[in-house]
Amino acid sequence: MASSETLLWAVSLFWALAANRLFWGAALHALDLSLTAKWGFALALVVALTCLHYLLLAPLAHRRSIKLLLAALLVVTATATHFMQAYGVYLDPSMIRNVLRSNVAEGRELLSWALLVHLLLYAAVPLTVLWHVRVQRQPWLGATLRRLLGMSAALAVLGGTLVAVYPTLSSLMRNNKEMRYLVTPGNVLWSVGAVLLTDLKGAAQPRQMMGLDAVPGPQMVARTLPGARPLLVVLVVGETARAANWGLSGYARQTTPQLAQLPIINQTDVTACGTNTETSLPCMFAPVGRRAYDESRIRGSESLLHVLARAGVAVHWRDNQSGCKGVCEGLPQDDVASINPPGLCAAGQCMDEGLLSGLDERLAALPAKGGTQVWVLHMMGNHGPSYFRRYPRGFGRFLPACEHDDPHLCSQNEIVNAYDNALIYTDHVLASLVDKLQAARGVDSAMLFVSDHGESLGENNLYLHGLPYAIAPDTQRKVPMVMWFSAGLAAGSQPLIDTGCLRERASRSVQHDHLFHTVLGLVDVQTTLSEPAWDLIVPCRNTGAGSKPLATL
């Protein structure tokens, strides 16, 4: 039998010692102290973490709820520490948001025997002990006084400990701010609370409208006239494709063999706005992304697609992943799973070729409709860790490829092989899209592909993606981006777009921030939101008959 206070202190101490291996390693490794000083600092951190977790739990736990609360948190903490240790992730609000927005199929791929063993050791064993503990009944007044006394003592000890090690701790946290998201389960509790609070604030107010002055420019108006050729821009949002393995950008392997045979423009230095889909997708469709990143503003505002629709562009989103993250809210949309193209879907997931289902018929109907359309295709791409599930077996060019959901069961070479095979399939889907656009009669078209973020494939014991942006490696932040333009836009004696000029400029640094303004300019929507300096095509666009590309800008 034990009191509630004893139980809270015991679990808090258990977490400080057993759930923070990554925090201990990062904190002590970053300090240039003597062995004795490190031991003293480590002891102070144990005391501080124990008091911190007690203070987090104490307001929520009473005699009737304490065992249920602790049981749930023991499972959550054990699960969190497994993924942190296995994949090198930090559980900051951005990562927690990504976890909460994952679908069942994605989550199923993360289940493994290693997770089960970890849960047995770090959840089942303490749960067994907890189950056999009887919580003492206490009068409510006495229990309340003891709780207040315990919280006061914890606060005092925590404050005293922090003061004692303040010079060392302040230097450590100032130079390693992201380390606080290794403190478990404090990181989970804090990040979940931050995400829920942000979502509640967002739900309490309507999405902020923007681009209210958006109107069609003269070229867009001209495409509505009888006999005019319609314009179709297809934006393909890639998933987890990293620039380091992109064949067109100099990778030792040719992972883009079909695109290499097409007249595309490949941007060789592109930086993503975030390291996960939940961050990057809304950001890349915002007028100001990473340059002046404001998550609340981006999530609480309309996107590029709403501005286009306001100006009269027909917009449509087709998804083969986890949704548009608010980017297409209220706009026409569908998903590949609901279309269920024959031979491309199984167990709730579909191959990316399903994004092209019915495309020929839609293209054939465009000349009769006229005007300007923007279609967005959101790929499954290279979503990990099950890269082998992202491509048909016929695309398994690099062997042996990892065929386990848990990458730790494979060598790094096998992981890279599976990842590169998935890129070859992405190359095939993009090339097939271009072929269909080329074959469409009476339609001017453009294709723009850019990945949302990159991926770690075991380098420095890091896997998947989602590290805090400030410490994320280039493999998670650098992504591929390609553009293609039909003959109606890029051919003839006076093409609207000088693709040769674009190729000459393709090695310049590009960001996700360029997407918003490049698309506005390409479809000719005029608004004060537009920043021509961030439009990639402006320097290579013909402004009128007889004019020359503005390649000197």
XYZ file of C-alpha atoms in Angstrom:
553
model
C 0.000 0.000 0.000
C 1.255 3.491 -0.834
C 0.007 7.033 -0.720
C -0.698 8.986 -3.902
C 2.300 11.187 -3.178
C 4.660 8.233 -2.858
C 3.362 6.774 -6.104
C 3.804 10.058 -7.980
C 7.355 10.513 -6.707
C 8.250 6.907 -7.550
C 6.998 7.123 -11.126
C 8.613 10.542 -11.619
C 11.969 9.125 -10.464
C 11.512 6.068 -12.699
C 10.979 8.306 -15.735
C 13.945 10.523 -14.862
C 16.219 7.462 -14.805
C 14.683 5.122 -17.394
C 13.017 7.348 -20.003
C 15.688 9.951 -20.683
C 18.686 8.098 -22.074
C 18.865 10.378 -25.114
C 18.638 13.482 -22.944
C 21.428 12.264 -20.667
C 23.631 11.413 -23.616
C 23.073 14.760 -25.320
C 23.450 16.825 -22.136
C 26.590 15.171 -20.795
C 28.235 14.836 -24.209
C 27.819 18.559 -24.882
C 29.582 19.547 -21.636
C 33.322 19.938 -21.337
C 33.505 19.131 -17.624
C 35.616 16.898 -15.432
C 34.246 13.459 -14.557
C 33.366 14.577 -11.034
C 31.605 17.709 -12.273
C 29.631 15.671 -14.807
C 28.455 13.284 -12.085
C 27.370 16.231 -9.956
C 25.550 17.856 -12.868
C 23.877 14.536 -13.758
C 22.650 14.119 -10.175
C 21.221 17.641 -10.249
C 19.400 16.856 -13.495
C 17.912 13.678 -12.011
C 16.529 15.726 -9.121
C 15.253 18.437 -11.472
C 13.543 15.989 -13.846
C 11.933 14.120 -10.970
C 10.519 17.334 -9.526
C 9.429 18.569 -12.961
C 7.419 15.452 -13.749
C 5.892 15.433 -10.284
C 4.709 18.997 -10.849
C 3.228 18.035 -14.222
C 1.336 15.078 -12.761
C 0.259 16.413 -9.377
C -2.551 18.743 -10.570
C -4.117 15.915 -12.601
C -3.892 12.936 -10.246
C -6.129 12.057 -7.309
C -6.769 8.739 -5.592
C -9.381 7.463 -8.037
C -7.638 8.585 -11.229
C -3.978 8.195 -10.373
C -3.501 4.579 -11.439
C -5.361 5.064 -14.716
C -3.414 8.260 -15.456
C -0.043 6.709 -14.642
C -0.853 3.548 -16.605
C -1.679 5.567 -19.727
C 1.433 7.715 -19.360
C 3.674 4.683 -18.808
C 2.547 3.264 -22.166
C 2.830 6.641 -23.908
C 6.293 7.234 -22.438
C 7.572 3.800 -23.397
C 6.237 4.226 -26.939
C 7.793 7.686 -27.213
C 11.213 6.568 -25.997
C 11.213 3.672 -28.459
C 10.685 5.890 -31.490
C 13.047 8.553 -30.205
C 15.813 5.992 -29.699
C 15.073 3.968 -32.839
C 14.738 6.858 -35.319
C 16.499 9.794 -33.655
C 13.387 12.008 -33.566
C 12.597 14.920 -31.253
C 9.050 15.117 -29.910
C 8.465 18.826 -30.401
C 5.000 20.242 -31.264
C 5.702 19.893 -34.975
C 6.477 16.180 -34.651
C 3.505 15.585 -32.350
C 1.232 17.293 -34.874
C 2.652 15.015 -37.558
C 1.948 11.966 -35.367
C -1.606 13.035 -34.576
C -2.371 13.611 -38.269
C -0.977 10.264 -39.464
C -3.510 7.795 -40.811
C -3.968 4.205 -39.674
C -2.048 2.732 -42.607
C 0.996 4.907 -41.860
C 0.884 4.036 -38.179
C 0.608 0.322 -38.893
C 3.922 0.376 -40.738
C 5.681 1.617 -37.592
C 4.655 -1.399 -35.518
C 7.521 -3.829 -34.967
C 8.821 -6.585 -32.704
C 11.368 -4.116 -31.359
C 8.521 -1.867 -30.228
C 6.823 -4.826 -28.522
C 9.994 -5.792 -26.637
C 10.513 -2.176 -25.568
C 6.928 -1.938 -24.307
C 7.314 -5.167 -22.357
C 10.404 -3.832 -20.567
C 9.455 -0.193 -20.038
C 5.663 -0.368 -19.829
C 4.514 -3.899 -18.936
C 6.917 -4.351 -16.019
C 6.101 -1.041 -14.282
C 2.417 -1.558 -15.087
C 2.543 -4.890 -13.259
C 4.054 -3.205 -10.234
C 1.493 -0.404 -10.444
C -1.368 -2.892 -10.651
C -0.353 -4.479 -7.351
C -0.056 -1.191 -5.488
C -3.025 -0.236 -3.338
C -3.533 3.491 -3.015
C -4.249 4.623 0.536
C -7.570 6.273 1.235
C -7.155 9.687 2.799
C -9.594 12.399 3.910
C -9.917 14.950 1.126
C -8.695 17.826 3.282
C -5.596 15.949 4.393
C -4.921 14.720 0.841
C -5.244 18.246 -0.522
C -2.850 19.646 2.082
C -0.321 16.879 1.377
C -0.603 17.547 -2.369
C -0.039 21.276 -1.897
C 2.877 20.557 0.403
C 4.350 18.119 -2.117
C 4.017 20.591 -4.962
C 5.554 23.355 -2.866
C 8.465 21.112 -1.914
C 8.944 20.011 -5.544
C 8.887 23.610 -6.729
C 11.375 24.675 -4.072
C 13.762 21.794 -4.767
C 13.474 22.325 -8.514
C 14.209 26.025 -8.138
C 17.136 25.409 -5.802
C 18.613 22.775 -8.076
C 18.350 25.001 -11.142
C 19.993 27.872 -9.289
C 22.843 25.585 -8.185
C 23.658 24.493 -11.736
C 22.392 27.601 -13.542
C 25.687 28.685 -15.210
C 26.228 25.243 -16.737
C 22.567 24.573 -17.513
C 21.917 27.982 -19.092
C 24.915 27.602 -21.386
C 23.835 24.080 -22.321
C 20.233 25.001 -23.154
C 21.188 28.252 -24.892
C 23.421 26.364 -27.311
C 21.157 23.303 -27.590
C 17.594 24.640 -27.415
C 16.075 21.576 -29.063
C 17.412 19.351 -26.247
C 14.370 20.189 -24.117
C 12.293 18.041 -26.469
C 14.275 14.986 -25.358
C 12.936 15.225 -21.786
C 10.351 12.440 -21.614
C 7.409 12.362 -20.947
C 7.536 16.122 -20.385
C 8.101 16.614 -24.110
C 4.962 14.649 -24.958
C 2.776 16.433 -22.409
C 4.040 19.871 -23.397
C 3.878 19.297 -27.156
C 0.431 17.690 -27.106
C -0.837 20.593 -25.018
C 0.710 23.129 -27.380
C -0.834 21.448 -30.443
C -4.291 21.161 -28.862
C -4.203 24.762 -27.698
C -3.196 25.969 -31.162
C -5.906 23.878 -32.803
C -8.542 25.134 -30.376
C -7.571 28.720 -31.107
C -7.745 28.008 -34.823
C -11.136 26.310 -34.535
C -12.513 29.282 -32.611
C -11.982 31.663 -35.493
C -12.526 31.376 -39.246
C -9.575 30.937 -41.577
C -8.272 34.395 -42.461
C -9.039 35.340 -46.051
C -6.247 36.703 -48.206
C -5.810 37.894 -51.746
C -9.185 39.623 -51.724
C -7.902 41.830 -54.547
C -6.927 38.864 -56.734
C -8.097 39.289 -60.346
C -7.226 37.640 -63.649
C -4.474 39.327 -65.608
C -4.730 40.011 -69.366
C -3.282 36.635 -70.413
C -5.688 34.773 -68.120
C -8.604 36.822 -69.466
C -7.540 36.071 -73.035
C -7.768 32.336 -72.349
C -11.493 32.695 -71.643
C -12.234 34.072 -75.111
C -13.786 31.817 -77.787
C -11.204 29.686 -79.561
C -8.448 30.448 -77.027
C -6.250 27.647 -75.724
C -6.860 26.809 -72.058
C -3.972 26.650 -69.596
C -3.462 23.760 -67.201
C -0.837 23.880 -64.457
C -0.259 20.619 -62.594
C 1.483 20.961 -59.231
C 2.861 17.668 -57.994
C 3.721 17.674 -54.304
C 6.277 14.965 -53.678
C 6.650 13.136 -50.401
C 9.980 12.541 -48.637
C 12.100 12.764 -51.794
C 15.525 14.100 -50.873
C 17.856 15.929 -53.228
C 20.859 13.813 -52.205
C 19.410 10.787 -54.067
C 17.897 12.641 -57.031
C 19.542 11.435 -60.246
C 19.082 14.718 -62.124
C 20.990 16.558 -59.394
C 24.188 14.551 -59.653
C 23.500 11.445 -57.550
C 25.808 8.577 -58.473
C 22.818 6.394 -59.360
C 20.375 7.337 -62.082
C 17.143 7.413 -60.111
C 15.419 9.655 -62.687
C 16.036 7.856 -66.009
C 12.746 8.832 -67.686
C 12.795 12.480 -66.671
C 16.371 12.676 -67.947
C 15.009 12.020 -71.457
C 12.521 14.904 -71.276
C 13.016 18.671 -71.725
C 12.590 19.495 -68.049
C 14.252 22.127 -65.885
C 15.820 20.668 -62.748
C 16.500 23.022 -59.844
C 19.620 21.700 -58.143
C 19.565 23.645 -54.850
C 16.126 23.703 -53.244
C 15.466 24.144 -49.528
C 12.225 22.963 -47.957
C 10.198 25.032 -45.518
C 10.061 22.242 -42.942
C 11.151 18.698 -42.223
C 7.679 17.138 -42.097
C 4.482 17.310 -44.133
C 2.430 19.042 -41.435
C 4.832 21.991 -41.545
C 5.960 22.062 -45.166
C 2.666 21.629 -46.976
C 0.856 24.700 -45.559
C 4.121 26.650 -45.663
C 4.859 26.109 -49.347
C 1.364 27.337 -50.268
C 1.763 30.507 -48.172
C 2.955 33.904 -49.464
C 5.692 34.109 -46.817
C 7.019 30.772 -45.632
C 10.399 30.062 -44.101
C 11.599 33.656 -44.656
C 9.382 34.896 -41.832
C 7.911 31.676 -40.513
C 4.779 32.116 -38.430
C 2.981 28.822 -37.888
C -0.189 30.338 -36.438
C -0.490 32.807 -39.281
C 0.083 30.166 -41.953
C -2.341 27.630 -40.462
C -4.945 30.282 -39.777
C -4.955 31.735 -43.288
C -6.133 30.677 -46.706
C -3.603 29.272 -49.149
C -2.383 29.933 -52.672
C -5.220 27.734 -53.964
C -7.893 29.938 -52.404
C -6.316 33.025 -53.974
C -6.295 31.317 -57.383
C -9.916 30.231 -57.026
C -10.909 33.770 -56.014
C -9.466 35.048 -59.309
C -11.409 32.494 -61.350
C -8.894 29.638 -61.661
C -10.523 26.195 -61.524
C -8.647 24.396 -58.729
C -8.719 20.690 -57.872
C -6.741 18.680 -55.271
C -6.190 14.934 -55.609
C -4.594 13.181 -52.639
C -2.730 9.919 -52.206
C -1.391 10.616 -48.752
C -2.620 12.133 -45.498
C -4.697 15.050 -46.779
C -3.991 18.647 -47.742
C -3.467 19.981 -44.163
C -5.998 22.766 -44.736
C -4.444 23.952 -48.000
C -7.464 22.858 -50.051
C -10.164 23.390 -47.420
C -13.506 24.111 -49.072
C -12.164 23.518 -52.603
C -12.888 20.618 -55.011
C -10.888 17.550 -54.007
C -10.799 13.771 -54.128
C -8.413 10.989 -53.170
C -7.021 7.965 -54.942
C -8.339 5.468 -52.380
C -11.950 6.535 -53.038
C -11.382 6.335 -56.801
C -9.845 2.869 -56.264
C -8.212 2.450 -59.701
C -7.932 -1.239 -60.657
C -4.713 -2.971 -59.607
C -3.253 0.034 -57.782
C -4.771 -0.139 -54.289
C -4.442 -2.671 -51.477
C -4.848 -2.574 -47.685
C -5.978 1.048 -47.740
C -2.977 2.345 -49.685
C -2.583 3.084 -53.388
C 0.311 3.438 -55.801
C 0.958 6.951 -57.074
C -0.039 6.064 -60.633
C -3.570 6.284 -59.272
C -3.118 10.066 -59.227
C -3.230 9.928 -63.035
C -6.471 7.931 -63.129
C -8.945 9.503 -65.568
C -6.430 12.163 -66.571
C -6.795 11.550 -70.315
C -10.536 12.154 -70.162
C -10.102 15.307 -68.073
C -7.511 16.637 -70.524
C -9.749 15.917 -73.498
C -12.548 17.987 -71.928
C -10.391 21.065 -71.294
C -10.580 22.750 -74.752
C -14.357 22.940 -74.487
C -14.143 24.482 -71.009
C -11.414 27.017 -71.744
C -9.904 29.246 -69.072
C -7.186 28.323 -66.577
C -7.013 25.333 -64.284
C -4.615 24.240 -61.529
C -4.562 20.619 -60.453
C -2.582 19.509 -57.403
C -1.453 15.887 -57.070
C -0.259 14.932 -53.579
C 1.959 11.856 -53.798
C 2.667 9.033 -51.381
C 6.179 9.155 -52.832
C 8.931 7.850 -50.544
C 7.003 7.936 -47.288
C 8.951 5.815 -44.825
C 9.850 3.599 -43.221
C 8.312 1.063 -45.623
C 9.929 2.313 -48.828
C 9.463 -1.090 -50.486
C 5.694 -0.593 -50.343
C 5.898 2.603 -52.422
C 6.678 0.971 -55.773
C 5.537 -2.048 -57.799
C 8.006 -4.933 -57.731
C 8.902 -4.274 -61.367
C 10.654 -1.076 -60.271
C 12.986 -2.909 -57.886
C 16.133 -2.069 -59.851
C 18.543 -1.826 -56.921
C 18.881 -5.063 -54.959
C 18.825 -6.363 -52.330
C 16.198 -3.930 -51.095
C 14.933 -3.712 -47.519
C 11.525 -5.368 -47.318
C 10.815 -4.816 -43.620
C 8.687 -2.124 -42.029
C 11.395 -1.805 -39.375
C 14.548 -0.421 -41.064
C 16.712 -1.658 -38.193
C 16.262 -5.180 -39.564
C 18.099 -4.162 -42.757
C 21.540 -2.907 -43.640
C 21.870 0.735 -44.634
C 22.654 -0.352 -48.200
C 19.368 -2.285 -48.347
C 17.473 0.727 -47.000
C 19.028 3.007 -49.620
C 18.226 0.479 -52.361
C 14.534 0.430 -51.414
C 14.476 4.226 -51.145
C 16.098 4.651 -54.568
C 13.657 2.178 -56.125
C 10.792 4.326 -54.815
C 12.424 7.368 -56.449
C 12.571 5.503 -59.762
C 8.829 4.938 -59.464
C 8.272 8.625 -58.730
C 10.312 9.385 -61.858
C 8.016 7.062 -63.825
C 4.844 8.711 -62.530
C 6.136 12.201 -63.344
C 7.309 11.156 -66.813
C 3.929 9.509 -67.481
C 2.212 12.742 -66.460
C 4.374 14.753 -68.852
C 3.628 12.285 -71.659
C -0.098 12.765 -71.124
C 0.241 16.543 -71.050
C 2.320 16.496 -74.246
C -0.319 14.405 -75.987
C -3.196 16.699 -75.009
C -4.434 18.659 -78.022
C -5.476 22.268 -77.836
C -4.126 22.750 -74.274
C -1.162 24.732 -72.997
C 0.230 23.063 -69.899
C 2.962 23.131 -67.302
C 4.089 20.682 -64.642
C 5.889 21.685 -61.454
C 7.117 19.035 -59.024
C 8.643 19.719 -55.618
C 9.034 17.458 -52.598
C 7.747 18.553 -49.197
C 10.861 17.512 -47.256
C 13.723 15.045 -47.340
C 14.683 11.964 -45.324
C 17.434 10.452 -43.210
C 18.380 6.911 -44.171
C 20.494 5.902 -41.200
C 23.219 8.535 -41.454
C 24.447 9.363 -37.933
C 21.843 6.894 -36.654
C 19.019 9.140 -37.871
C 16.016 7.725 -39.714
C 12.903 9.186 -41.318
C 12.378 12.937 -40.913
C 10.918 15.604 -38.647
C 13.974 16.818 -36.745
C 13.694 20.427 -35.505
C 14.571 22.621 -38.466
C 17.550 24.303 -36.795
C 19.404 21.008 -36.283
C 18.038 18.970 -39.196
C 20.659 17.698 -41.659
C 20.534 18.723 -45.313
C 19.191 15.268 -46.192
C 15.930 16.330 -44.503
C 15.886 19.955 -45.722
C 17.133 19.743 -49.340
C 14.597 18.501 -51.888
C 14.252 18.026 -55.657
C 12.230 20.352 -57.865
C 11.556 20.139 -61.600
C 9.520 22.136 -64.113
C 8.206 21.261 -67.556
C 6.366 23.457 -70.091
C 4.394 22.430 -73.169
C 5.244 23.650 -76.654
C 2.452 26.224 -76.450
C 4.360 27.976 -73.661
C 7.978 27.235 -74.522
C 8.249 26.822 -78.318
C 8.083 29.018 -81.377
C 9.961 32.169 -82.356
C 8.420 34.107 -79.457
C 7.775 31.626 -76.624
C 6.041 32.884 -73.523
C 8.730 31.207 -71.408
C 12.406 30.848 -72.339
C 13.294 27.409 -70.981
C 16.926 27.830 -71.986
C 17.095 30.850 -69.711
C 15.524 28.843 -66.885
C 18.102 26.063 -67.312
C 20.925 28.567 -67.073
C 19.499 29.756 -63.765
C 18.633 26.296 -62.386
C 21.672 26.106 -60.116
C 20.623 29.172 -58.106
C 19.336 28.680 -54.573
C 15.574 28.163 -54.420
C 13.158 27.807 -51.504
C 9.631 26.552 -51.023
C 8.812 30.255 -50.665
C 9.211 30.642 -54.450
C 6.257 28.344 -55.212
C 3.459 30.757 -54.252
C 4.722 33.616 -56.407
C 5.857 31.443 -59.325
C 2.398 29.912 -59.705
C 0.660 33.289 -59.419
C 2.811 34.590 -62.247
C 2.475 31.474 -64.364
C -1.345 31.556 -64.398
C -1.370 35.393 -64.512
C -3.312 36.188 -61.351
C -2.736 39.745 -60.218
C -2.755 40.595 -56.510
C -0.763 42.720 -54.092
C 0.381 39.461 -52.502
C 2.520 38.766 -55.556
C 6.260 39.360 -55.204
C 7.852 39.180 -58.678
C 11.306 38.868 -57.105
C 10.212 35.444 -55.810
C 8.732 34.328 -59.152
C 11.263 31.922 -60.680
C 9.952 32.506 -64.192
C 9.972 36.328 -64.242
C 13.589 36.646 -65.478
C 12.816 34.287 -68.372
C 9.335 35.380 -69.387
C 8.479 37.215 -72.589
C 6.342 40.194 -71.689
C 4.818 40.711 -75.127
C 5.164 40.289 -78.876
C 8.654 41.000 -80.076
C 10.078 41.277 -76.568
C 13.090 39.415 -75.292
C 13.352 37.308 -72.143
C 14.225 39.430 -69.145
C 17.177 37.192 -68.374
C 19.269 39.978 -66.942
C 16.971 40.590 -63.950
